[in-house]
Coordinates of C-alpha atoms and ligand atoms in Angstrom, one line a residue:
Chain X
M1 CA 15.6 23.2 -8.3
I2 CA 14.6 20.5 -10.8
V3 CA 12.7 18.3 -8.2
E4 CA 11.1 20.0 -5.3
I5 CA 9.3 17.8 -2.8
Q6 CA 7.5 19.6 0.0
H7 CA 5.9 18.3 3.2
L8 CA 5.0 15.2 1.3
T9 CA 2.8 12.7 3.2
K10 CA 1.0 9.6 2.1
I11 CA -1.3 7.7 4.5
Y12 CA -3.0 4.4 3.3
E13 CA -6.1 4.1 5.1
S14 CA -7.2 0.5 4.8
K15 CA -7.8 -2.0 7.5
L16 CA -4.9 -0.7 9.3
R17 CA -3.6 2.7 8.7
V18 CA -0.1 3.0 7.3
V19 CA 1.8 6.2 7.2
A20 CA 3.9 5.3 4.3
V21 CA 5.5 8.8 3.8
D22 CA 5.6 11.2 6.8
G23 CA 6.6 14.7 5.7
I24 CA 9.4 14.4 3.4
D25 CA 11.2 17.5 2.0
L26 CA 13.8 17.2 -0.7
E27 CA 15.2 19.2 -3.4
L28 CA 17.2 18.0 -6.3
E29 CA 19.7 20.0 -8.4
Q30 CA 19.7 19.6 -12.1
G31 CA 22.2 17.0 -13.2
E32 CA 22.8 15.3 -9.8
I33 CA 22.4 11.6 -8.9
F34 CA 20.5 11.5 -5.7
G35 CA 20.0 8.3 -3.6
L36 CA 17.2 7.4 -1.5
L37 CA 18.4 4.9 1.0
G38 CA 16.3 2.9 3.3
P39 CA 15.1 -0.3 4.4
N40 CA 12.0 -2.3 3.1
G41 CA 8.8 -0.5 3.7
A42 CA 10.6 2.9 4.4
G43 CA 8.5 4.6 1.8
K44 CA 10.9 4.8 -1.1
T45 CA 8.5 3.4 -3.7
T46 CA 5.6 5.5 -2.5
T47 CA 7.7 8.6 -2.6
I48 CA 8.6 7.8 -6.3
S49 CA 5.1 6.8 -7.3
I50 CA 3.8 10.1 -6.1
A51 CA 6.6 12.1 -7.9
T52 CA 5.9 10.1 -11.1
T53 CA 2.1 10.8 -11.0
R54 CA 1.2 7.2 -10.1
T55 CA 0.0 7.7 -6.6
L56 CA -1.9 10.7 -5.0
P57 CA -0.4 12.3 -2.0
T58 CA -2.3 12.7 1.2
S59 CA -0.8 16.2 1.4
G60 CA 2.2 18.1 0.2
T61 CA 3.5 18.9 -3.3
V62 CA 5.9 17.7 -5.8
R63 CA 7.2 19.8 -8.6
I64 CA 9.1 18.5 -11.5
A65 CA 10.8 21.1 -13.6
G66 CA 8.5 23.4 -12.1
V67 CA 5.3 21.5 -12.9
D68 CA 3.0 20.3 -10.1
V69 CA 2.5 16.7 -10.5
V70 CA -0.7 16.4 -9.0
R71 CA -2.5 19.3 -10.7
H72 CA -0.7 18.7 -14.3
P73 CA 0.3 15.1 -14.2
A74 CA 0.0 14.5 -18.1
H75 CA 2.2 17.6 -18.4
A76 CA 4.7 16.6 -15.8
R77 CA 5.1 13.1 -17.4
R78 CA 6.9 14.7 -20.2
H79 CA 9.7 15.5 -17.8
I80 CA 9.7 12.2 -16.1
G81 CA 11.4 8.8 -16.9
V82 CA 10.8 5.9 -14.7
V83 CA 12.3 2.5 -14.3
P84 CA 9.8 0.9 -11.9
Q85 CA 10.9 -1.5 -9.2
F86 CA 9.6 -4.6 -11.3
N87 CA 9.9 -5.2 -15.0
T88 CA 7.0 -3.7 -16.8
L89 CA 8.3 -4.0 -20.4
D90 CA 5.5 -4.5 -22.9
R91 CA 5.4 -8.3 -23.3
S92 CA 3.6 -7.9 -26.8
L93 CA 6.4 -5.9 -28.3
T94 CA 10.1 -6.7 -29.2
V95 CA 12.9 -4.8 -27.5
Y96 CA 13.1 -2.4 -30.5
E97 CA 9.5 -1.9 -30.4
N98 CA 9.2 -1.1 -26.8
L99 CA 11.8 1.7 -27.4
Y100 CA 10.1 2.8 -30.6
Y101 CA 6.5 3.1 -29.5
H102 CA 7.6 4.7 -26.3
C103 CA 9.1 7.5 -28.5
R104 CA 5.8 7.6 -30.4
Y105 CA 3.8 8.0 -27.1
F106 CA 6.0 11.1 -26.5
G107 CA 5.1 12.5 -29.9
F108 CA 8.1 11.5 -31.9
S109 CA 7.6 11.3 -35.6
H110 CA 8.3 7.8 -37.1
G111 CA 11.7 8.7 -38.3
H112 CA 12.9 10.3 -35.1
A113 CA 11.3 7.5 -33.0
R114 CA 13.2 5.1 -35.3
A115 CA 16.6 6.9 -35.0
R116 CA 16.3 7.4 -31.2
S117 CA 15.5 3.7 -30.8
L118 CA 18.4 2.5 -32.8
E119 CA 20.7 5.0 -31.1
L120 CA 19.5 3.6 -27.7
L121 CA 20.0 0.0 -28.7
E122 CA 23.6 0.8 -29.6
Q123 CA 24.2 2.8 -26.4
F124 CA 23.0 0.0 -24.2
L125 CA 24.6 -2.6 -26.2
L126 CA 21.2 -4.2 -27.1
T127 CA 21.6 -4.2 -30.9
E128 CA 21.8 -8.0 -31.2
R129 CA 18.6 -8.3 -29.1
K130 CA 16.7 -5.8 -30.9
D131 CA 13.9 -8.5 -32.2
V132 CA 13.8 -10.4 -29.1
Y133 CA 10.7 -10.3 -26.8
P134 CA 11.0 -9.2 -23.1
A135 CA 10.2 -12.5 -21.8
Q136 CA 13.2 -14.1 -23.3
L137 CA 15.6 -11.5 -21.6
S138 CA 17.6 -12.1 -18.4
G139 CA 17.0 -9.8 -15.5
G140 CA 20.0 -7.7 -16.2
L141 CA 19.1 -7.1 -19.9
G142 CA 15.5 -6.4 -19.1
Q143 CA 16.6 -3.7 -16.7
R144 CA 18.8 -2.2 -19.4
V145 CA 16.1 -2.1 -21.8
Q146 CA 13.9 -0.5 -19.2
I147 CA 16.5 2.2 -18.6
A148 CA 16.9 2.7 -22.3
R149 CA 13.2 3.1 -22.5
A150 CA 12.9 5.5 -19.6
I151 CA 15.3 7.9 -21.2
A152 CA 14.2 7.6 -24.8
H153 CA 12.1 10.8 -24.6
R154 CA 14.9 12.6 -23.0
P155 CA 13.4 13.3 -19.6
T156 CA 14.7 15.8 -17.3
V157 CA 14.6 13.6 -14.4
L158 CA 14.9 9.9 -14.2
F159 CA 13.5 7.9 -11.4
L160 CA 15.0 4.5 -10.9
D161 CA 13.4 2.3 -8.1
E162 CA 15.7 -0.4 -6.8
P163 CA 17.6 -0.6 -10.2
S164 CA 19.9 -3.5 -9.1
A165 CA 17.4 -5.5 -7.2
G166 CA 17.8 -9.1 -8.3
L167 CA 20.7 -8.5 -10.5
D168 CA 24.0 -10.4 -10.4
P169 CA 27.1 -8.3 -9.6
Q170 CA 28.1 -8.3 -13.0
S171 CA 24.8 -6.8 -14.4
R172 CA 24.8 -4.5 -11.5
M173 CA 28.2 -3.1 -12.5
A174 CA 26.8 -2.8 -16.0
M175 CA 23.7 -1.0 -14.5
W176 CA 25.9 1.4 -12.5
S177 CA 28.1 2.4 -15.4
A178 CA 24.9 3.0 -17.6
V179 CA 23.6 5.3 -14.9
E180 CA 27.0 7.0 -14.7
G181 CA 26.8 7.5 -18.4
L182 CA 23.6 9.5 -17.9
R183 CA 25.5 12.1 -16.0
K184 CA 27.0 13.2 -19.2
E185 CA 23.6 13.8 -20.7
G186 CA 22.8 16.1 -17.8
I187 CA 19.9 13.8 -16.6
T188 CA 19.0 14.3 -13.1
V189 CA 18.5 10.9 -11.4
L190 CA 16.8 10.0 -8.3
L191 CA 17.3 6.3 -7.4
T192 CA 16.3 4.1 -4.4
T193 CA 18.2 1.3 -3.0
H194 CA 18.8 -0.5 0.1
Y195 CA 22.4 -1.3 -0.9
M196 CA 24.9 1.0 0.8
E197 CA 27.4 0.4 -1.7
E198 CA 25.1 1.6 -4.5
A199 CA 24.0 4.8 -2.8
D200 CA 27.7 5.3 -1.7
S201 CA 29.4 4.9 -5.1
L202 CA 26.8 6.2 -7.4
S203 CA 25.2 9.1 -5.6
D204 CA 26.2 12.6 -5.4
R205 CA 23.9 13.1 -2.3
V206 CA 22.0 10.7 -0.3
A207 CA 18.9 10.8 2.0
I208 CA 18.4 8.2 4.5
I209 CA 14.8 7.5 5.2
D210 CA 12.9 5.2 7.4
H211 CA 9.4 5.2 8.4
G212 CA 8.6 7.7 5.7
R213 CA 10.9 10.2 7.1
V214 CA 14.2 11.8 6.2
L215 CA 16.8 11.1 8.8
A216 CA 19.8 12.4 7.2
L217 CA 20.8 14.3 4.0
G218 CA 24.0 15.0 2.4
T219 CA 27.0 13.7 0.4
P220 CA 28.0 10.3 1.3
E221 CA 31.3 11.6 2.7
K222 CA 29.7 14.3 4.7
L223 CA 27.2 11.8 6.2
K224 CA 30.0 9.6 7.2
Q225 CA 31.7 12.4 8.8
T226 CA 28.8 14.0 10.6
Y227 CA 27.3 10.8 12.1
G228 CA 30.8 9.6 13.1
A229 CA 31.2 6.6 11.0
E230 CA 34.4 5.0 12.1
T231 CA 36.8 2.5 10.6
V232 CA 36.3 -0.7 12.6
F233 CA 39.2 -3.0 13.5
D234 CA 38.3 -6.4 14.6
L235 CA 41.2 -8.4 16.0
K236 CA 41.1 -12.1 16.7
L237 CA 43.5 -13.1 19.6
K238 CA 44.9 -16.2 21.0
S239 CA 45.3 -15.1 24.5
R240 CA 43.1 -12.5 26.3
E241 CA 45.6 -12.1 29.5
G242 CA 46.1 -8.5 30.4
L243 CA 43.9 -7.4 27.5
E244 CA 42.0 -4.8 29.9
A245 CA 45.2 -2.8 30.2
A246 CA 45.7 -2.8 26.4
V247 CA 42.1 -1.5 25.9
A248 CA 42.8 1.3 28.4
T249 CA 46.0 2.3 26.7
L250 CA 44.3 2.3 23.2
K251 CA 41.3 4.4 24.5
A252 CA 43.7 7.1 25.6
R253 CA 44.8 7.7 22.0
P254 CA 43.2 10.7 20.2
D255 CA 42.5 8.7 17.0
V256 CA 40.6 6.1 18.8
R257 CA 36.9 6.5 19.4
G258 CA 36.3 3.4 21.2
A259 CA 37.8 0.1 22.2
E260 CA 36.4 -3.0 23.8
A261 CA 37.3 -6.7 24.6
T262 CA 35.1 -9.0 22.5
A263 CA 34.5 -12.7 22.9
D264 CA 37.5 -13.9 20.9
G265 CA 39.6 -10.6 21.0
L266 CA 39.4 -7.0 20.5
R267 CA 37.3 -4.3 18.6
V268 CA 38.8 -0.8 18.0
M269 CA 36.7 2.0 16.3
A270 CA 38.9 4.8 15.1
V271 CA 38.7 7.9 12.8
A272 CA 41.7 7.2 10.8
Q273 CA 43.8 4.3 10.3
D274 CA 47.2 5.8 9.3
G275 CA 49.8 5.1 12.0
L276 CA 47.2 3.2 14.0
L277 CA 47.4 0.0 12.1
P278 CA 51.0 -0.7 12.8
D279 CA 50.7 0.1 16.5
L280 CA 47.6 -2.1 16.7
V281 CA 49.3 -5.0 15.2
Q282 CA 52.4 -4.6 17.3
E283 CA 50.2 -4.4 20.4
A284 CA 48.3 -7.4 19.4
A285 CA 51.2 -9.4 18.6
R286 CA 51.8 -9.8 22.3
F287 CA 48.4 -11.6 22.6
G288 CA 48.9 -13.8 19.5
L289 CA 47.2 -12.0 16.7
R290 CA 45.4 -14.6 14.6
D291 CA 43.3 -12.5 12.2
L292 CA 42.4 -8.9 11.5
T293 CA 39.5 -7.4 9.7
I294 CA 39.1 -3.7 8.8
A295 CA 35.5 -2.2 8.1
E296 CA 35.8 1.0 6.2
P297 CA 33.4 3.7 7.3
S298 CA 30.2 3.2 5.2
L299 CA 26.7 4.5 5.0
E300 CA 25.8 1.1 6.7
T301 CA 27.5 2.3 9.8
V302 CA 25.8 5.7 9.5
F303 CA 22.4 3.9 9.1
I304 CA 23.2 1.9 12.3
H305 CA 24.2 5.0 14.1
L306 CA 21.0 6.9 13.1
T307 CA 18.4 4.0 13.5
G308 CA 19.9 1.8 15.8
R309 CA 19.4 -1.0 13.5
D310 CA 20.9 -3.0 10.6
L311 CA 19.9 -1.8 7.1
R312 CA 19.6 -5.5 6.1
E313 CA 17.4 -6.4 9.1
Chain U
M1 CA 10.0 16.9 -28.8
N2 CA 10.9 18.3 -25.4
S3 CA 14.4 19.0 -24.7
S4 CA 15.9 18.6 -21.3
S5 CA 16.4 22.2 -20.8
N6 CA 12.8 23.0 -21.3
L7 CA 12.0 24.4 -18.1
Q8 CA 9.8 27.4 -18.9
H9 CA 6.5 25.6 -19.0
G10 CA 4.0 27.7 -17.3
N11 CA 0.5 26.4 -16.9
S12 CA -1.3 29.0 -18.9
H13 CA 0.4 29.1 -22.5
A14 CA 1.1 25.3 -22.5
S15 CA -2.4 24.3 -23.6
A16 CA -1.9 24.9 -27.4
L17 CA 1.1 22.9 -27.4
D18 CA -0.6 20.3 -25.2
S19 CA -3.3 19.4 -27.5
G20 CA -0.8 18.7 -30.3
I21 CA 1.2 16.3 -27.9
F22 CA -1.9 14.7 -26.7
F23 CA -3.1 13.9 -30.2
K24 CA 0.3 12.4 -31.1
A25 CA 0.4 10.4 -27.9
F26 CA -2.9 9.1 -28.4
L27 CA -2.0 8.1 -32.0
G28 CA 1.1 6.4 -30.6
L29 CA -1.1 4.4 -28.4
L30 CA -3.3 3.4 -31.3
L31 CA -0.3 2.6 -33.5
R32 CA 0.9 0.3 -30.8
D33 CA -2.2 -1.6 -30.4
L34 CA -2.5 -1.8 -34.3
R35 CA 1.1 -3.4 -34.3
V36 CA 0.0 -5.8 -31.9
L37 CA -3.2 -6.9 -33.7
T38 CA -1.5 -7.1 -37.2
R39 CA 1.0 -9.7 -35.7
E40 CA -2.0 -11.6 -34.8
F41 CA -4.3 -10.8 -37.6
L42 CA -5.2 -14.4 -38.5
P43 CA -6.0 -15.5 -35.0
F44 CA -8.1 -12.3 -34.7
L45 CA -10.2 -13.2 -37.8
L46 CA -10.6 -16.7 -36.6
R47 CA -11.7 -15.3 -33.2
V48 CA -14.2 -13.1 -34.4
G49 CA -15.4 -15.2 -37.4
M50 CA -15.6 -18.6 -36.2
Q51 CA -18.7 -18.1 -34.0
P52 CA -21.1 -16.5 -36.6
L53 CA -19.7 -18.9 -39.3
L54 CA -20.6 -21.9 -37.4
F55 CA -23.8 -20.7 -36.2
L56 CA -25.0 -19.7 -39.6
F57 CA -23.7 -23.0 -40.9
V58 CA -25.6 -25.1 -38.5
F59 CA -28.8 -23.1 -38.1
T60 CA -29.2 -21.7 -41.6
F61 CA -27.5 -24.2 -43.8
I62 CA -27.6 -27.8 -42.1
L63 CA -31.0 -27.5 -40.4
P64 CA -33.2 -26.2 -43.2
R65 CA -31.9 -29.1 -45.2
M66 CA -33.0 -31.7 -42.7
G67 CA -36.6 -31.2 -43.4
G68 CA -39.1 -33.5 -41.5
G69 CA -40.6 -32.0 -38.6
N70 CA -37.8 -29.4 -38.1
P71 CA -39.3 -26.0 -37.5
L72 CA -36.3 -24.4 -39.0
A73 CA -36.9 -26.4 -42.3
A74 CA -37.1 -24.1 -45.4
G75 CA -40.3 -22.4 -45.8
G76 CA -41.4 -23.8 -42.2
G77 CA -41.7 -20.4 -40.3
K78 CA -43.1 -17.3 -40.8
T79 CA -39.7 -15.8 -41.9
D80 CA -36.3 -17.4 -42.6
F81 CA -34.2 -17.7 -39.5
G82 CA -31.1 -16.2 -41.4
T83 CA -32.6 -12.9 -41.7
I84 CA -33.8 -12.9 -38.0
I85 CA -30.4 -13.7 -36.6
L86 CA -28.2 -11.7 -38.9
P87 CA -28.4 -8.5 -36.7
G88 CA -28.1 -10.6 -33.7
L89 CA -25.0 -12.3 -34.8
M90 CA -23.5 -8.9 -35.5
A91 CA -24.4 -7.7 -32.1
V92 CA -22.8 -10.7 -30.7
A93 CA -19.6 -10.2 -32.7
I94 CA -19.4 -6.7 -31.4
M95 CA -19.8 -7.9 -28.0
F96 CA -17.4 -10.6 -28.0
S97 CA -14.7 -8.6 -29.7
G98 CA -15.1 -5.7 -27.5
I99 CA -14.4 -7.9 -24.6
A100 CA -11.6 -9.7 -26.1
A101 CA -10.0 -6.5 -27.1
V102 CA -10.3 -4.7 -23.8
A103 CA -11.2 -6.9 -21.0
L104 CA -8.8 -9.6 -21.6
P105 CA -5.6 -7.6 -22.4
L106 CA -6.4 -5.1 -19.6
S107 CA -6.8 -7.6 -17.0
S108 CA -3.6 -9.1 -17.7
E109 CA -1.7 -6.0 -18.1
F110 CA -3.1 -4.8 -14.9
G111 CA -1.9 -8.1 -13.3
I112 CA 1.4 -8.9 -11.9
T113 CA 3.4 -7.8 -15.0
R114 CA 1.9 -4.2 -14.8
E115 CA 2.6 -3.9 -18.7
I116 CA 0.2 -1.0 -18.7
D117 CA 2.8 1.2 -16.9
D118 CA 4.5 2.5 -19.8
R119 CA 1.3 3.5 -21.5
V120 CA -0.2 5.2 -18.4
M121 CA 3.0 7.2 -18.1
C122 CA 2.8 8.7 -21.5
P123 CA 2.0 12.5 -21.6
L124 CA -1.8 12.0 -21.8
P125 CA -4.5 12.4 -19.2
L126 CA -5.5 9.0 -17.8
W127 CA -8.9 9.1 -19.2
A128 CA -7.4 9.4 -22.7
V129 CA -5.5 6.2 -22.1
A130 CA -8.7 4.3 -21.3
L131 CA -10.6 6.1 -24.2
E132 CA -7.9 4.9 -26.8
K133 CA -8.4 1.3 -25.5
V134 CA -12.3 1.7 -26.0
C135 CA -11.8 3.4 -29.3
F136 CA -9.3 0.6 -30.6
S137 CA -11.6 -2.2 -29.4
A138 CA -14.6 -0.3 -31.4
M139 CA -12.7 -0.6 -34.6
Q140 CA -12.2 -4.1 -34.1
S141 CA -15.8 -4.6 -33.3
I142 CA -17.0 -2.9 -36.5
I143 CA -14.7 -5.1 -38.4
A144 CA -16.2 -8.0 -36.7
A145 CA -19.8 -7.0 -37.3
L146 CA -19.2 -6.2 -41.0
L147 CA -17.6 -9.6 -41.4
V148 CA -20.9 -11.3 -40.5
I149 CA -22.8 -9.7 -43.4
P150 CA -20.9 -11.6 -46.3
M151 CA -21.1 -14.8 -44.3
A152 CA -24.9 -14.3 -43.9
I153 CA -25.3 -13.6 -47.6
Y154 CA -23.3 -16.7 -48.8
I155 CA -24.0 -19.4 -46.2
P156 CA -27.8 -19.8 -45.5
A157 CA -29.9 -22.1 -47.6
V158 CA -32.6 -19.5 -47.8
P159 CA -31.1 -16.2 -49.0
V160 CA -31.1 -13.5 -46.1
R161 CA -33.2 -10.6 -46.8
A162 CA -30.8 -7.7 -45.7
D163 CA -32.0 -4.3 -46.7
I164 CA -29.6 -1.7 -45.8
S165 CA -31.1 1.5 -47.0
N166 CA -30.5 3.9 -44.0
W167 CA -26.8 4.0 -44.1
F168 CA -26.6 6.7 -41.6
L169 CA -28.5 4.8 -39.0
L170 CA -26.3 1.7 -39.6
A171 CA -23.2 3.7 -39.1
L172 CA -24.5 5.4 -36.0
V173 CA -25.6 2.1 -34.4
L174 CA -22.4 0.3 -35.4
V175 CA -20.2 3.0 -33.8
L176 CA -22.4 3.5 -30.6
A177 CA -22.8 -0.4 -30.1
S178 CA -19.0 -0.9 -30.6
L179 CA -18.1 1.9 -28.1
L180 CA -20.6 0.3 -25.7
A181 CA -18.9 -3.1 -25.9
G182 CA -15.6 -1.5 -25.4
S183 CA -16.9 0.2 -22.3
L184 CA -18.4 -2.9 -21.0
G185 CA -15.0 -4.5 -21.8
L186 CA -13.3 -1.7 -19.6
V187 CA -15.5 -2.2 -16.8
I188 CA -14.7 -5.9 -16.6
G189 CA -11.0 -5.6 -17.4
S190 CA -10.3 -3.1 -14.6
T191 CA -12.6 -4.8 -12.0
V192 CA -12.0 -8.4 -12.6
N193 CA -8.7 -10.1 -11.8
P194 CA -7.3 -12.4 -14.6
R195 CA -8.1 -15.5 -12.8
Q196 CA -11.8 -14.8 -12.6
I197 CA -12.2 -13.4 -16.1
G198 CA -13.4 -16.8 -17.4
L199 CA -16.1 -17.0 -14.6
V200 CA -17.4 -13.6 -15.4
F201 CA -17.6 -14.7 -19.0
S202 CA -19.8 -17.5 -18.3
I203 CA -22.0 -15.8 -15.6
I204 CA -22.3 -12.4 -17.1
V205 CA -21.3 -12.2 -20.8
V206 CA -22.9 -15.3 -21.9
P207 CA -26.2 -14.8 -20.3
I208 CA -26.6 -11.1 -21.5
T209 CA -25.8 -12.3 -25.1
F210 CA -28.3 -15.1 -24.9
L211 CA -30.9 -12.8 -23.5
G212 CA -30.0 -10.0 -25.6
C213 CA -32.7 -10.4 -28.2
V214 CA -30.2 -12.0 -30.5
Y215 CA -32.1 -14.9 -31.8
Y216 CA -35.6 -13.2 -31.9
P217 CA -36.7 -9.8 -32.2
W218 CA -37.8 -8.1 -29.0
A219 CA -41.4 -7.6 -30.2
W220 CA -41.9 -11.4 -30.3
L221 CA -41.5 -11.6 -26.6
D222 CA -45.2 -10.5 -26.1
K223 CA -46.3 -13.8 -24.6
I224 CA -43.5 -13.5 -21.9
K225 CA -44.2 -10.1 -20.5
W226 CA -42.0 -10.2 -17.5
L227 CA -39.0 -11.1 -19.8
K228 CA -39.9 -8.4 -22.1
I229 CA -39.6 -5.9 -19.5
A230 CA -36.6 -7.4 -17.7
V231 CA -34.4 -7.7 -20.9
L232 CA -34.8 -3.7 -21.3
F233 CA -32.1 -3.4 -18.7
N234 CA -29.7 -5.5 -21.0
P235 CA -27.7 -3.2 -23.4
I236 CA -27.3 -6.0 -25.8
V237 CA -31.0 -5.9 -26.6
Y238 CA -30.4 -2.3 -27.9
M239 CA -27.6 -3.4 -30.1
S240 CA -29.4 -6.3 -31.6
E241 CA -32.6 -4.1 -32.1
G242 CA -30.6 -1.3 -33.5
L243 CA -28.9 -3.5 -36.0
R244 CA -32.3 -4.9 -36.8
A245 CA -33.5 -1.5 -37.6
A246 CA -30.6 -0.8 -39.8
V247 CA -29.8 -4.1 -41.6
T248 CA -33.1 -6.0 -41.6
P249 CA -35.9 -3.3 -41.3
S250 CA -38.4 -5.9 -42.5
I251 CA -38.4 -7.7 -39.1
A252 CA -40.2 -6.1 -36.3
H253 CA -37.9 -3.9 -34.3
M254 CA -38.0 -1.0 -31.7
P255 CA -38.3 2.5 -32.8
W256 CA -34.9 4.1 -33.8
W257 CA -35.1 6.9 -31.3
A258 CA -35.8 4.4 -28.3
I259 CA -32.9 2.5 -29.6
L260 CA -30.3 5.3 -29.8
T261 CA -31.4 7.0 -26.5
A262 CA -30.9 3.6 -24.8
L263 CA -27.4 3.0 -26.5
V264 CA -26.4 6.6 -25.7
F265 CA -27.4 5.9 -22.0
F266 CA -25.8 2.7 -21.5
L267 CA -22.6 3.9 -23.1
A268 CA -22.5 6.8 -20.9
A269 CA -23.2 4.7 -17.8
L270 CA -20.8 1.9 -18.6
G271 CA -18.2 4.4 -19.9
R272 CA -18.1 6.2 -16.5
W273 CA -17.9 3.1 -14.5
G274 CA -15.3 1.8 -16.7
L275 CA -13.3 4.9 -16.5
K276 CA -13.7 5.0 -12.7
G277 CA -12.5 1.5 -12.4
F278 CA -9.5 2.3 -14.7
L279 CA -8.5 5.3 -12.7
G280 CA -8.8 3.2 -9.6
R281 CA -6.4 0.6 -10.9
V282 CA -3.7 3.0 -12.3
L283 CA -3.9 5.7 -9.5
S284 CA -3.5 4.7 -5.8
Ligands
ATP401 N1 -1.2 0.3 -1.9 C1 -0.9 0.3 -0.5 N2 -1.9 0.1 0.4 C2 -1.4 0.1 1.7 N3 -0.2 0.1 2.1 C3 0.7 0.2 1.3 C4 0.4 0.4 -0.2 N4 1.6 0.6 -0.7 C5 2.6 0.8 0.1 N5 2.1 0.4 1.4 C6 2.8 0.5 2.8 O1 3.6 1.6 2.8 C7 4.7 1.4 3.4 C8 5.8 1.9 2.6 O2 6.0 1.1 1.2 P1 7.0 1.4 0.1 O3 6.6 0.5 -0.9 O4 6.9 2.8 -0.3 O5 8.3 1.0 0.9 P2 9.7 0.8 0.1 O6 10.7 1.7 0.7 O7 9.6 1.1 -1.4 O8 10.2 -0.7 0.5 P3 10.8 -1.8 -0.5 O9 12.3 -1.7 -0.1 O10 10.2 -3.0 0.1 O11 10.5 -1.6 -1.9 C9 4.8 -0.1 3.6 O12 4.6 -0.3 5.0 C10 3.9 -0.8 2.7 O13 3.3 -1.7 3.3
MG402 MG1 10.1 -0.2 -3.0

């Protein structure tokens, strides 16, 4: 296991006692992209800070590539690349120099550092901006430079804390494909997010955390299966006369998990939608179907199932 | 360079390899600071040179030419003012560039931008990252101090009587004083937030330089006994006195062993305090 997090806890003792991380156990395999999904204050940043030697745990251990991060932080840092939650690019250096000196910090010679920086500029489509200062970069470009810098010394594990926070959809897609690209290089990625889509589409495995605890762990598909995430059909109807009978019939179907009358129509939760959709439409036609929305099973529905609250709350 | 499949790091045999990487990382940090400094080399020279330049110009060039009842007029005092303040100005230059090179950047890098992060994440123990800051600032302090010497030779109306015979003492005092200034910068930079740094400057840095035996030798405080004792707690005093012993030994100064002992003591104390503050800021 490339990352081993065992019984990790972090308690902030200030005016009020905050248990930021409450006994987290996680193991990451070499080369996987792992998502930590949780709402604000769940303990994502704290977990990453501990794993990247920036915060000392109250108890528990983290090993990166076999190196204990508390006992040998300087050593562990050689295996770690970090993209923090906020832009921490060196404002006194240009984009190129940010990469170049980062390489020098990790012991690269002048020639190697230079070659590596130019290579990264090309890989992340930043060559044109090589002499620009970070203050002049947009959020998306800055984030790209941060990722390039974080992997410049070829770390074993890359930590990305909320990599798409504050990015527009286009930059987010660019960032996602940059992370996808890392898969080819065999880098293990641990990313935190509170966007379900991001965790879902990018991660091989996901841990859902809240209040510093892991609530569920697995591939996005497995989580959706296990925690009974259903496709949700919302139908808006003109008339509600005789709707009770229709609800009862629907409930009797094996593929329907639940059905209920709502204020302006009908909601049906079902496992699979093949075959069900035509029947639903036919049934609803009698009541005058005005509108139909289908919500695919998602990690959001899993999260609601697990915590009883909305991820965005 | 570490390859991504390099997983066999035990803890025992890694240390020989470590020292090589530590050295290179330290060098990398120095190179980065050097790059930033060279980009602002002219402002740097102006910053460190302007104060002693003006000081020498006003007090040792203009005033002595005014004559009249002016005590600083040429031939008026028991000894010329230029010779008295040359070591003091060097001490001030060391002090101010130490603070400008460590406290100011550090306090903003610790601020909202957290620019220090990347350097903190390099494969060095944190104390070495702080040490690099102090060493680099010491280099600047030494340049700033040496810059004062030619000014003091060419500007004053009455030639300064500098007599640097003990080069070893000069080097030792310069290095210790510069590291001391850097450590003080570390203390201030890691404990004071950027908005208050101006205030700290006027209520701490300015008073300790003014009362740091910069404009007069410590021995001349005889008539004001309480002050003579009180300033012993001021590290700047030993910087000025040390430079006095090394650069203008004809002026009264403390014995060299007392100076060196005090410099080492203050360096250790401020260094520890600064390091503690630094660790407190980067580790939570
Ligand atoms: N330095 C600190 N001192 C005291 N409490 C802290 C500190 N840092 C974090 N906390 C608290 O620990 C808890 C977890 O914070 P953390 O930043 O890890 O959450 P997060 O999952 O990253 O949230 P977000 O999505 O907002 O980034 C929060 O309740 C937070 O207030
Ligand atoms: Mg966070």
